[in-house]
CSV table of C-alpha atoms and ligand atoms in Angstrom, one decimal:
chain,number,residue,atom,x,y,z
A,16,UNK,CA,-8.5,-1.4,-17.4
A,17,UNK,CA,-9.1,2.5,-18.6
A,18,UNK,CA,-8.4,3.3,-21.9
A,19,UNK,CA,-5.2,5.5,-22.3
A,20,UNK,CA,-6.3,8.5,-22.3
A,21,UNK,CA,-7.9,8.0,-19.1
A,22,UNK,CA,-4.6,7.5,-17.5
A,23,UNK,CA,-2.7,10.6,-19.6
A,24,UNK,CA,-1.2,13.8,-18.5
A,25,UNK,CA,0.7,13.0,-15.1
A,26,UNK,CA,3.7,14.8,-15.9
A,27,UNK,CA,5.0,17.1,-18.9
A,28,UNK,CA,7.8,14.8,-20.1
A,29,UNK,CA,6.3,11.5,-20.5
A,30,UNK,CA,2.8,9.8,-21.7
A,31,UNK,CA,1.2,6.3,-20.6
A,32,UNK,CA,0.7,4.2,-23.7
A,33,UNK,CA,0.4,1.0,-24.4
A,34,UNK,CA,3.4,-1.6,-24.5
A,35,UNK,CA,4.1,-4.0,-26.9
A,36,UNK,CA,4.2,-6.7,-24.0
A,37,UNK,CA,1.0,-5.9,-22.9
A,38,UNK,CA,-0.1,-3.6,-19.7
A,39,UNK,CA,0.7,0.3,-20.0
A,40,UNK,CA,3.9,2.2,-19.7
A,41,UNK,CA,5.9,5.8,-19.8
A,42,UNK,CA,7.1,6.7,-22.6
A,43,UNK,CA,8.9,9.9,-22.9
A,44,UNK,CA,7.5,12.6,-25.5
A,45,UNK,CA,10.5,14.9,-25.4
A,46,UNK,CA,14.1,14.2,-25.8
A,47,UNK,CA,15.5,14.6,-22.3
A,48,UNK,CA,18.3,15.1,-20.1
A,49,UNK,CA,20.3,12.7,-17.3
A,50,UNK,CA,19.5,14.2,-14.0
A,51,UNK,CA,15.5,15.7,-14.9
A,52,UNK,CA,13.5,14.7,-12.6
A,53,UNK,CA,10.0,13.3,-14.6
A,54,UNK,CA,8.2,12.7,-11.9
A,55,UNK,CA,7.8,13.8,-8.0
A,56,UNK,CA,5.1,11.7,-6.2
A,57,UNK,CA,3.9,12.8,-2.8
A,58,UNK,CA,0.2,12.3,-2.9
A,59,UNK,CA,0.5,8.7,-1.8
A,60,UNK,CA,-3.3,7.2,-0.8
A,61,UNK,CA,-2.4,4.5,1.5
A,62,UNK,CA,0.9,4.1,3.3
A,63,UNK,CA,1.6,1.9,6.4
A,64,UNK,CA,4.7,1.9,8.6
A,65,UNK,CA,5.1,-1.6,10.0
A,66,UNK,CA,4.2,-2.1,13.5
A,67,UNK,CA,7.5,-3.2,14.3
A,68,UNK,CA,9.2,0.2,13.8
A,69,UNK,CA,6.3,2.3,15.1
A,70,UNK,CA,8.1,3.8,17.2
A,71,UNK,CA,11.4,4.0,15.3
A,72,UNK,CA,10.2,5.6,12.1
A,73,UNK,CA,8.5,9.5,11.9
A,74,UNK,CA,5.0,9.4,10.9
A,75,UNK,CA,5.3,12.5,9.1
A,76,UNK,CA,8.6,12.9,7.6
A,77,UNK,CA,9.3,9.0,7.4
A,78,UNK,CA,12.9,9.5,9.1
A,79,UNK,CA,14.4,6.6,10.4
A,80,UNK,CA,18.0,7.1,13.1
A,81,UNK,CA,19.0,3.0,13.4
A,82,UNK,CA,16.4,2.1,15.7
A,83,UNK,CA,16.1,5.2,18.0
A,84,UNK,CA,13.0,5.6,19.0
A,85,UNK,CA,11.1,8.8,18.4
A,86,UNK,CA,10.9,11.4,21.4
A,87,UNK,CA,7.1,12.6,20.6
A,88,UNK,CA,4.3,10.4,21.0
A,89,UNK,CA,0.6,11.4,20.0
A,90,UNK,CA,-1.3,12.2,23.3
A,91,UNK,CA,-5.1,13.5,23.4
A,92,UNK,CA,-3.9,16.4,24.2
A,93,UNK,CA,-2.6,17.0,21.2
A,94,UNK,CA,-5.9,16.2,19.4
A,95,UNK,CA,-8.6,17.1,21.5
A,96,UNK,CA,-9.3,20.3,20.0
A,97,UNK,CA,-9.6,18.6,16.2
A,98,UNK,CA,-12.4,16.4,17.5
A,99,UNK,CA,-15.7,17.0,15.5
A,100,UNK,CA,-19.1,15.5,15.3
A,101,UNK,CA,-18.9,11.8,14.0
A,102,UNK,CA,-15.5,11.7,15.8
A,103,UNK,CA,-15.4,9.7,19.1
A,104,UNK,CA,-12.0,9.3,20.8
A,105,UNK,CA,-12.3,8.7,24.7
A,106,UNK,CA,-9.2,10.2,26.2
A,107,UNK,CA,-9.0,7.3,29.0
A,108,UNK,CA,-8.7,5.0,26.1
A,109,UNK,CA,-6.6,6.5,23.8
A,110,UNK,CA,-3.7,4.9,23.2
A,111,UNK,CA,-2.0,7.2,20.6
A,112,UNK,CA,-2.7,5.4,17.6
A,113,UNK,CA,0.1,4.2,16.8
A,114,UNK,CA,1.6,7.4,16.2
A,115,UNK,CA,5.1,8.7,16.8
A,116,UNK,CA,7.1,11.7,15.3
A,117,UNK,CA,11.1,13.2,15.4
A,118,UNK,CA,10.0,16.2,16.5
A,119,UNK,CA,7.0,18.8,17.5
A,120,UNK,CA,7.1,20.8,14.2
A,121,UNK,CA,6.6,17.0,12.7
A,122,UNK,CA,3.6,16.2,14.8
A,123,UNK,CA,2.1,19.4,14.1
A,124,UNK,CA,2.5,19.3,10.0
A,125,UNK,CA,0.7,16.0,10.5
A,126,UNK,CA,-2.4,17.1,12.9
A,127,UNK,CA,-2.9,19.9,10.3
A,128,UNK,CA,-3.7,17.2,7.4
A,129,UNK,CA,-7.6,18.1,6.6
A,130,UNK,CA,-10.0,15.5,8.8
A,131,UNK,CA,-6.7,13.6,10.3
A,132,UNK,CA,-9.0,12.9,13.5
A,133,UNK,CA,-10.9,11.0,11.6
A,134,UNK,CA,-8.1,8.7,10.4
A,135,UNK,CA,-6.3,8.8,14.0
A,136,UNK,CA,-9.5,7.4,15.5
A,137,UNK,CA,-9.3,4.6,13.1
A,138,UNK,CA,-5.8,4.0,14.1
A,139,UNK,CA,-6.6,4.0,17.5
A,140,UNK,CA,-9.5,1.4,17.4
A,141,UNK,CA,-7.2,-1.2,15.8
A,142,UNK,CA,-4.4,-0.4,17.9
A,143,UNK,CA,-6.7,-1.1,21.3
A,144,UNK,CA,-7.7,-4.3,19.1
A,145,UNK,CA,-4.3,-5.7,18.3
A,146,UNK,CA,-3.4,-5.2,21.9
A,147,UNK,CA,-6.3,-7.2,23.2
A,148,UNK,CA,-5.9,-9.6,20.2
A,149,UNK,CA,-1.9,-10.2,21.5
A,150,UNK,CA,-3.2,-11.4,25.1
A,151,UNK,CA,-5.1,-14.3,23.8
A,152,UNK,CA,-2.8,-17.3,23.3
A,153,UNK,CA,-4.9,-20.2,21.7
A,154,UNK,CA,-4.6,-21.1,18.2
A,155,UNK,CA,-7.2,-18.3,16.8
A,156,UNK,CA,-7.6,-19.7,13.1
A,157,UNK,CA,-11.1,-20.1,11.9
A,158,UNK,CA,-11.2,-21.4,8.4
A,159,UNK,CA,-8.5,-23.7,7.1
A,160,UNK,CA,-6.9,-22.5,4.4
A,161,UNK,CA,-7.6,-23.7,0.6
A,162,UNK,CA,-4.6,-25.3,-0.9
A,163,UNK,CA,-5.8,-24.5,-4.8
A,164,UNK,CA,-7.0,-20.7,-6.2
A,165,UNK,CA,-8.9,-20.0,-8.8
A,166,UNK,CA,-11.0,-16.5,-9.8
A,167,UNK,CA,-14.1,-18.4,-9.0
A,168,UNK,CA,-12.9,-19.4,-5.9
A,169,UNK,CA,-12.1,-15.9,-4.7
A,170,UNK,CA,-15.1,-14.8,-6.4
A,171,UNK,CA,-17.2,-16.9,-4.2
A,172,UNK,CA,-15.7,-16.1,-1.1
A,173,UNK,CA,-16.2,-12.5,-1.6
A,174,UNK,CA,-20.0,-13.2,-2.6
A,175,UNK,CA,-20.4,-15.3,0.4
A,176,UNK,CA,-19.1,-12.2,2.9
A,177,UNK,CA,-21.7,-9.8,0.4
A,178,UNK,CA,-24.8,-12.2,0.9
A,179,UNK,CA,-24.1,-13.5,4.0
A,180,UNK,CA,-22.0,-12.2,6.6
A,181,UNK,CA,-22.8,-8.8,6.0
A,182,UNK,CA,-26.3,-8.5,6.2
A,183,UNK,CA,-26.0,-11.0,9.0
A,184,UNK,CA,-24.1,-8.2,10.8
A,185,UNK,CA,-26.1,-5.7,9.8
A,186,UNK,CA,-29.2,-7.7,11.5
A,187,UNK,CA,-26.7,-7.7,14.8
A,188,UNK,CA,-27.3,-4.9,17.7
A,189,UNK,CA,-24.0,-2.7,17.4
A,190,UNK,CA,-23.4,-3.5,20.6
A,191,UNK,CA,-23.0,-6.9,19.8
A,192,UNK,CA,-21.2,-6.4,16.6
A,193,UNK,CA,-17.9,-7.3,18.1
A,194,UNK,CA,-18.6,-11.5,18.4
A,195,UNK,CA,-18.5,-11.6,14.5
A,196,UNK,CA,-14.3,-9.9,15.2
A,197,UNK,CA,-11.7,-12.7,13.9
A,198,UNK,CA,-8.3,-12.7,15.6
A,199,UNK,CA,-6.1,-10.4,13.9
A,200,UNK,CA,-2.3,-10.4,14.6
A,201,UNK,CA,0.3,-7.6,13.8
A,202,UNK,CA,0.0,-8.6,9.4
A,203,UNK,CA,-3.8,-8.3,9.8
A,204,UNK,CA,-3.4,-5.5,11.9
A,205,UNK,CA,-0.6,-3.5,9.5
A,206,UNK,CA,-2.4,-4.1,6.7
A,207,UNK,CA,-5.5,-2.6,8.2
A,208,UNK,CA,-4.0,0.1,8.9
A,209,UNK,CA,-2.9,0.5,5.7
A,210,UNK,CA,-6.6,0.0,4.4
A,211,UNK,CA,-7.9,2.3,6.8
A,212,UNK,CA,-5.2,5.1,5.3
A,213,UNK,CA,-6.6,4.6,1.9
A,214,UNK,CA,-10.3,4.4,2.9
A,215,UNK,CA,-9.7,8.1,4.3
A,216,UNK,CA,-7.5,9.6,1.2
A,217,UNK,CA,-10.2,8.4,-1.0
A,218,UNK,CA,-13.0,10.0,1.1
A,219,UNK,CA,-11.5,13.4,1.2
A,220,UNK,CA,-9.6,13.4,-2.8
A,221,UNK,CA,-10.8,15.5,-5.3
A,222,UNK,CA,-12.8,12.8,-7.4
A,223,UNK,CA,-11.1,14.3,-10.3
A,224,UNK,CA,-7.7,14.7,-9.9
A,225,UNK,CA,-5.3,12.8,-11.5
A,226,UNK,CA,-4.4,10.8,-8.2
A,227,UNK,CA,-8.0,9.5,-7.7
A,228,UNK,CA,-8.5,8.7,-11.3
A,229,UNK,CA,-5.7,6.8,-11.7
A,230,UNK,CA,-6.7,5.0,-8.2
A,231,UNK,CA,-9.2,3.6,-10.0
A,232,UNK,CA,-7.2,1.9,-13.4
A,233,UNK,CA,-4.5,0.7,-11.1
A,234,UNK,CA,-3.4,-3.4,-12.6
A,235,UNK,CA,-4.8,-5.8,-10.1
A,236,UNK,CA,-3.1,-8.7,-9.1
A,237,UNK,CA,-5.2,-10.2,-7.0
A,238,UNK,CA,-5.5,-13.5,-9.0
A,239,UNK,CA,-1.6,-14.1,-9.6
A,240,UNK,CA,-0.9,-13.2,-5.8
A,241,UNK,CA,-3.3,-15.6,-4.3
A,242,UNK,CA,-2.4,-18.3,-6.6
A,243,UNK,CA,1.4,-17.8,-5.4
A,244,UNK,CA,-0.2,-17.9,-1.5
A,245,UNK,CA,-3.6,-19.4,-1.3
A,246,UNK,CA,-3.1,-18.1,2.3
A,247,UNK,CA,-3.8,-15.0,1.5
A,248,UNK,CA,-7.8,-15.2,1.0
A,249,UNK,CA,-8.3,-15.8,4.8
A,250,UNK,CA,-6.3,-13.4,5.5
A,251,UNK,CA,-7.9,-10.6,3.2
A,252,UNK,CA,-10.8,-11.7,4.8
A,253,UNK,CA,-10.4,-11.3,8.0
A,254,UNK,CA,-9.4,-8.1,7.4
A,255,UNK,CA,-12.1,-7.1,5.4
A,256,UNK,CA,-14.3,-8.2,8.5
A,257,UNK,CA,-12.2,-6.8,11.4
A,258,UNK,CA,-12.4,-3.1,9.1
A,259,UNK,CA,-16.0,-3.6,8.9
A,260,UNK,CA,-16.8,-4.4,12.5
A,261,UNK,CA,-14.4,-2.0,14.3
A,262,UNK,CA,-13.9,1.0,11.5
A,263,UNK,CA,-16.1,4.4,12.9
A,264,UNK,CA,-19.0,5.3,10.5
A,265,UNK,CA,-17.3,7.6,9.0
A,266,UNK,CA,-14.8,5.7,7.2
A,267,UNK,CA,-16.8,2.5,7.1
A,268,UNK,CA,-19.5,3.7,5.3
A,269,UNK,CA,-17.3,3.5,2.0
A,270,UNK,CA,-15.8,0.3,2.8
A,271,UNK,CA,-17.3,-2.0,-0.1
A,272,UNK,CA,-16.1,-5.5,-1.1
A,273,UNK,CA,-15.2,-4.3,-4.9
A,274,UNK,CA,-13.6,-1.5,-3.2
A,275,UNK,CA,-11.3,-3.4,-0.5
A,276,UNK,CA,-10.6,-6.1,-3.1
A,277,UNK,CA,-8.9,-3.2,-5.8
A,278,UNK,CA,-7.3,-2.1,-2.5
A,279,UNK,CA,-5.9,-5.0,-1.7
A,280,UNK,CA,-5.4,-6.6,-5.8
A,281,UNK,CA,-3.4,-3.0,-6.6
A,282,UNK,CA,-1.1,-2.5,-3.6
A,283,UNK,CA,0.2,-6.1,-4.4
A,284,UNK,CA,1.9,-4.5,-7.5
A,285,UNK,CA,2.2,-1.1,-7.0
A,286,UNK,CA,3.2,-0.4,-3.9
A,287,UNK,CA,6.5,1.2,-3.1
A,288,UNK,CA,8.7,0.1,-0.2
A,289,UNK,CA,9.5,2.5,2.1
A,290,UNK,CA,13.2,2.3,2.6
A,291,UNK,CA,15.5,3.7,4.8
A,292,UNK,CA,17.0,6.5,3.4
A,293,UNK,CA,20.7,7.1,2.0
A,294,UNK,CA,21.6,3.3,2.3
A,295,UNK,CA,22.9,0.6,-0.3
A,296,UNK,CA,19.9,-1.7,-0.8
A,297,UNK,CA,21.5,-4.5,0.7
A,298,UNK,CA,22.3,-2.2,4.5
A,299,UNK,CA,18.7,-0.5,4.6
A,300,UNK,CA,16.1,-1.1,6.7
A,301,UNK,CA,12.2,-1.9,4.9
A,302,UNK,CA,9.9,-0.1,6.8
A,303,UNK,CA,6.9,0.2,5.6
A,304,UNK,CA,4.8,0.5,2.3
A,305,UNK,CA,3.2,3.2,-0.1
A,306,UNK,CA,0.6,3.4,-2.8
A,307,UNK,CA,1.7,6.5,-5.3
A,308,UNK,CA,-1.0,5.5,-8.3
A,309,UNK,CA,0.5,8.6,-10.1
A,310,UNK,CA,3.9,6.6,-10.3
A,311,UNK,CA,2.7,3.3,-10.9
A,312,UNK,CA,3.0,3.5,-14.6
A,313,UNK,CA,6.4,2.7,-14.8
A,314,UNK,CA,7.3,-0.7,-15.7
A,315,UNK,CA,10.1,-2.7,-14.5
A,316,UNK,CA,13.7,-2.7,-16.4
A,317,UNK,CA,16.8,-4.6,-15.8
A,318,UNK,CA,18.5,-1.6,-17.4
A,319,UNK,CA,16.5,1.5,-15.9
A,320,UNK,CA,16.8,4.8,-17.2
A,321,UNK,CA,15.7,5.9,-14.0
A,322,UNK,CA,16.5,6.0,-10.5
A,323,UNK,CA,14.0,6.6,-7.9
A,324,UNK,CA,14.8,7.6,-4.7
A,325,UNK,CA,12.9,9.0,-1.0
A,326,UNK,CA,12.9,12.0,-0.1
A,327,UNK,CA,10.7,12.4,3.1
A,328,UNK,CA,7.3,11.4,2.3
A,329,UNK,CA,8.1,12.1,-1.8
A,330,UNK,CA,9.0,10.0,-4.2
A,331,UNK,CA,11.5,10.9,-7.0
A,332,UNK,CA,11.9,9.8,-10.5
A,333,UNK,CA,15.5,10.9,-11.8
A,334,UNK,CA,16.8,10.2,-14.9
A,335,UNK,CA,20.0,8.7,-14.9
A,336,UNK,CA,21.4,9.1,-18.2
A,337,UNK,CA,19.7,11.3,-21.3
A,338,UNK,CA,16.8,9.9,-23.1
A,339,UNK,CA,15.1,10.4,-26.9
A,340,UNK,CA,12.0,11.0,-27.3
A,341,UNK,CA,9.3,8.1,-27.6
A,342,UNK,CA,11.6,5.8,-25.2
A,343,UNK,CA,10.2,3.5,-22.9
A,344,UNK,CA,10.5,5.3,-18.7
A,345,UNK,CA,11.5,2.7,-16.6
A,346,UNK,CA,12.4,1.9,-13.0
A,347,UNK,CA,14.0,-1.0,-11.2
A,348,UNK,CA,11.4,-3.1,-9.0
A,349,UNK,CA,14.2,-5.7,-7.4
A,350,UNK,CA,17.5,-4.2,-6.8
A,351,UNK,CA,18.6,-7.5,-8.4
A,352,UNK,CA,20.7,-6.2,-11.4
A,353,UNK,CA,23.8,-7.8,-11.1
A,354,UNK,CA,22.4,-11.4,-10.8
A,355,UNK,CA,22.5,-13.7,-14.4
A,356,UNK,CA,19.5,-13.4,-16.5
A,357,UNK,CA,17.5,-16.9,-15.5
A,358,UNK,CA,17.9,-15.8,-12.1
A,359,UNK,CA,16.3,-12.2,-12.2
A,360,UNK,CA,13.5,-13.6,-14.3
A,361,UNK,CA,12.5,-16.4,-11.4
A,362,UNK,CA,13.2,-13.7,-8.5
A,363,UNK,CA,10.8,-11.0,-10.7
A,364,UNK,CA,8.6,-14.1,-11.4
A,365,UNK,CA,8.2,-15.3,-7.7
A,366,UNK,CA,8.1,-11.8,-6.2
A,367,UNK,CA,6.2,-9.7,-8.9
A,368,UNK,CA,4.6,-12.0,-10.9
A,369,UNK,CA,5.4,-11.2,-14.3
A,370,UNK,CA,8.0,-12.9,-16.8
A,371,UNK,CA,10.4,-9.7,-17.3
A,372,UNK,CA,10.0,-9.1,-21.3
A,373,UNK,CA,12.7,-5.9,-21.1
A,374,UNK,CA,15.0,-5.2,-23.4
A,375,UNK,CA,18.4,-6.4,-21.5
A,376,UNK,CA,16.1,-9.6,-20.5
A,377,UNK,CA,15.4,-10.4,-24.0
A,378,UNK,CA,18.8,-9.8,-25.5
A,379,UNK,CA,20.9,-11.7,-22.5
A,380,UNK,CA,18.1,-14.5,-23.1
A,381,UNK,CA,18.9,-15.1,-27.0
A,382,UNK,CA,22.9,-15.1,-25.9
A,383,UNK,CA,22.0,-18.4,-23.6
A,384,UNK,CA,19.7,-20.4,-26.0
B,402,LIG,C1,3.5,-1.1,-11.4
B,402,LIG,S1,2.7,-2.0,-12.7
B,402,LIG,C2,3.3,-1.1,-14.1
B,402,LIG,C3,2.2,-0.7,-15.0
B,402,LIG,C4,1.5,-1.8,-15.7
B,402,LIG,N1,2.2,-2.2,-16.9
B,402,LIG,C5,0.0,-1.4,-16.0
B,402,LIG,O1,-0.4,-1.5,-17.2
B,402,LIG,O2,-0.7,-0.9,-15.1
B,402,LIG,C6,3.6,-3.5,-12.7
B,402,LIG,C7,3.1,-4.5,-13.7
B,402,LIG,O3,3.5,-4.2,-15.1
B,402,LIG,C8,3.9,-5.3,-15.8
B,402,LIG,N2,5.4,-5.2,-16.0
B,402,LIG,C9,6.2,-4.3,-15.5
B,402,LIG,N3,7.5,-4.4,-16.0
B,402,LIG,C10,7.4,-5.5,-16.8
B,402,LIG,C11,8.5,-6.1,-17.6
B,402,LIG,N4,9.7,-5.7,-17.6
B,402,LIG,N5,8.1,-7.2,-18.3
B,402,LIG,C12,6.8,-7.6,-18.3
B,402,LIG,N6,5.8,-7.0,-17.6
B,402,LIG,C13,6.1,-6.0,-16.9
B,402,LIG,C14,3.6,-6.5,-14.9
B,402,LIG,O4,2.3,-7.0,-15.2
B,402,LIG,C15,3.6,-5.9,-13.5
B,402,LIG,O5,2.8,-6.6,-12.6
């Protein structure tokens, strides 16, 4: 984990420090005002829209009309003239990655992301995959799955995929390559996707900006999640392997073990849902997921002082009542606030992993003992 200064200057109105509970947090270093916005996140590295609401949700502007589906497909047309060397999308087998839009002007904003082509053949690969995948019928699993987790373990597994199975593909023809595939289905194939997105932001960031280097100190819980659903390690796996045989050069040649696994071990815990918009928690939709590492500082609270909300593709961090200085910046992770204390702590327990230390938790806990 970086040091704090590593992780410092995000935003003008609040540090990352340590807590007394352990793990960092925000902590504000002005007095400030209900209603200031600390914080507007919209460099997210790795988002996925579920493949169930493909066609429902806007790939650009995340809008969402109660299951309408989107009028504007991607066609090659609308990409041929952004293909580039390294880049090889066969217009008789392009199946439009995946991607849908509310309107032209949307489309267009999103072919005129730097490199996108690269990221839409990715798409597309997995997309003719997943198809193929959904025709076969028999029970696909390969490895049964282990019913106790431990680091060593998962350790081993990964070093097993490092010493063995890849050089083993790397000794197969390309042509070849595709007998070492497992059979993904649509969770494999989402969360893919959602790989594949954050395999391309990290390629073309600015190694030095403040969203790439806090990428890298992002809290992983690979170990807590795994234990909760032993599951899990096949699945990682196979989806490791499926990137690594069907990704294009171009993105695969950054795809690492280390690097998949903080992937994978920081999404679990940082990851924002993407909600639909304007809608009491219990009414809205969950349609997909984002990675902000900017944002992912804030701790949980069962009394926030602020109240994020979407806005498009952004992310906002409002304050919703005034706060001194040196005060601890916090969100809610569960939209489960009016439920007793024991309860919230198992929900937060089961679902994020932690035992909620805040300051409502601890004071509504001494009341009950
Ligand atoms: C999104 S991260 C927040 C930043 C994190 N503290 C860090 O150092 O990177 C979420 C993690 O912070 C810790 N956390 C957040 N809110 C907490 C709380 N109310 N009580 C105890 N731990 C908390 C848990 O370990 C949780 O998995």
């Amino acid at each position: 984990m970086a040091s704090v200064c590593e992780v410092g200057g995000i935003s003008p109105f609040f540090q990352v420090r340590q807590t007394e509970f352990g793990g960092r947090g925000c902590f504000s270093i002005v007095q400030l005002k209900k209603g200031a916005v600390v914080l507007e996140a919209n460099d997210s590295v790795g988002a996925c829209i579920a493949h169930e609401f493909r066609k429902e949700v806007c790939h650009s502007c995340f809008s969402y009309r109660n299951g309408a589906n989107m009028k504007f497909k991607l066609k090659y047309a609308d990409i041929a003239h952004l293909l580039k060397p390294g880049v090889k999308i066969s217009e008789k087998a392009f199946n439009g990655a995946g991607l849908w839009f509310c309107s032209e002007s949307c489309k267009l904003e999103y072919l005129t992301q730097p490199h996108i082509v690269e990221l839409i053949e990715c798409y597309d690969v997995l997309l003719r995959t997943l198809k193929i995948m959904q025709k076969k019928t028999a029970d696909q699993k390969q490895e049964p799955d282990p019913q106790v987790m431990s680091a060593e373990i998962i350790d081993r597994a990964w070093l097993e995929i490092n010493n063995s199975w890849i050089p083993k593909v790397e000794r197969t023809k390309p042509t070849k390559r595709l007998n070492e595939l497992p059979f993904i289905a649509e969770e494999e194939y989402n969360c893919a996707r959602f790989v594949a997105r954050t395999l391309f932001s990290l390629k073309h960031l600015d190694p030095l900006s403040k969203t790439m280097t806090t990428f890298w100190t992002l809290q992983s819980n690979e170990l807590s999640k795994i234990s909760r659903f032993p599951v899990l390690l096949n699945f990682q796996i196979a989806v490791f392997k499926s990137l690594y045989v069907l990704l294009p050069e171009i993105i695969r040649k950054d795809l690492s073990t280390e690097l998949f696994r903080h992937i994978m071990g920081s999404e679990y815990g940082n990851s924002f849902g993407i909600w639909e918009e304007q809608k009491v928690p219990e009414n809205r939709e969950f349609l997909g997921y984002s990675v902000f590492p900017r944002a992912s500082y804030f701790n949980h609270s069962c009394d926030p002082n602020i109240t994020k909300s979407r806005v498009g593709r952004t992310m906002l961090f409002t304050l919703n009542r005034d706060v001194p200085k040196d005060e601890p910046l916090c969100i809610d992770y569960s939209s489960l606030l009016d439920q007793p204390v024991v309860q919230r702590r198992q929900l937060l327990r089961e679902n994020w992993f932690f035992d909620c230390l805040c300051g409502r938790c601890i004071l509504e806990l001494q009341t009950i003992h």
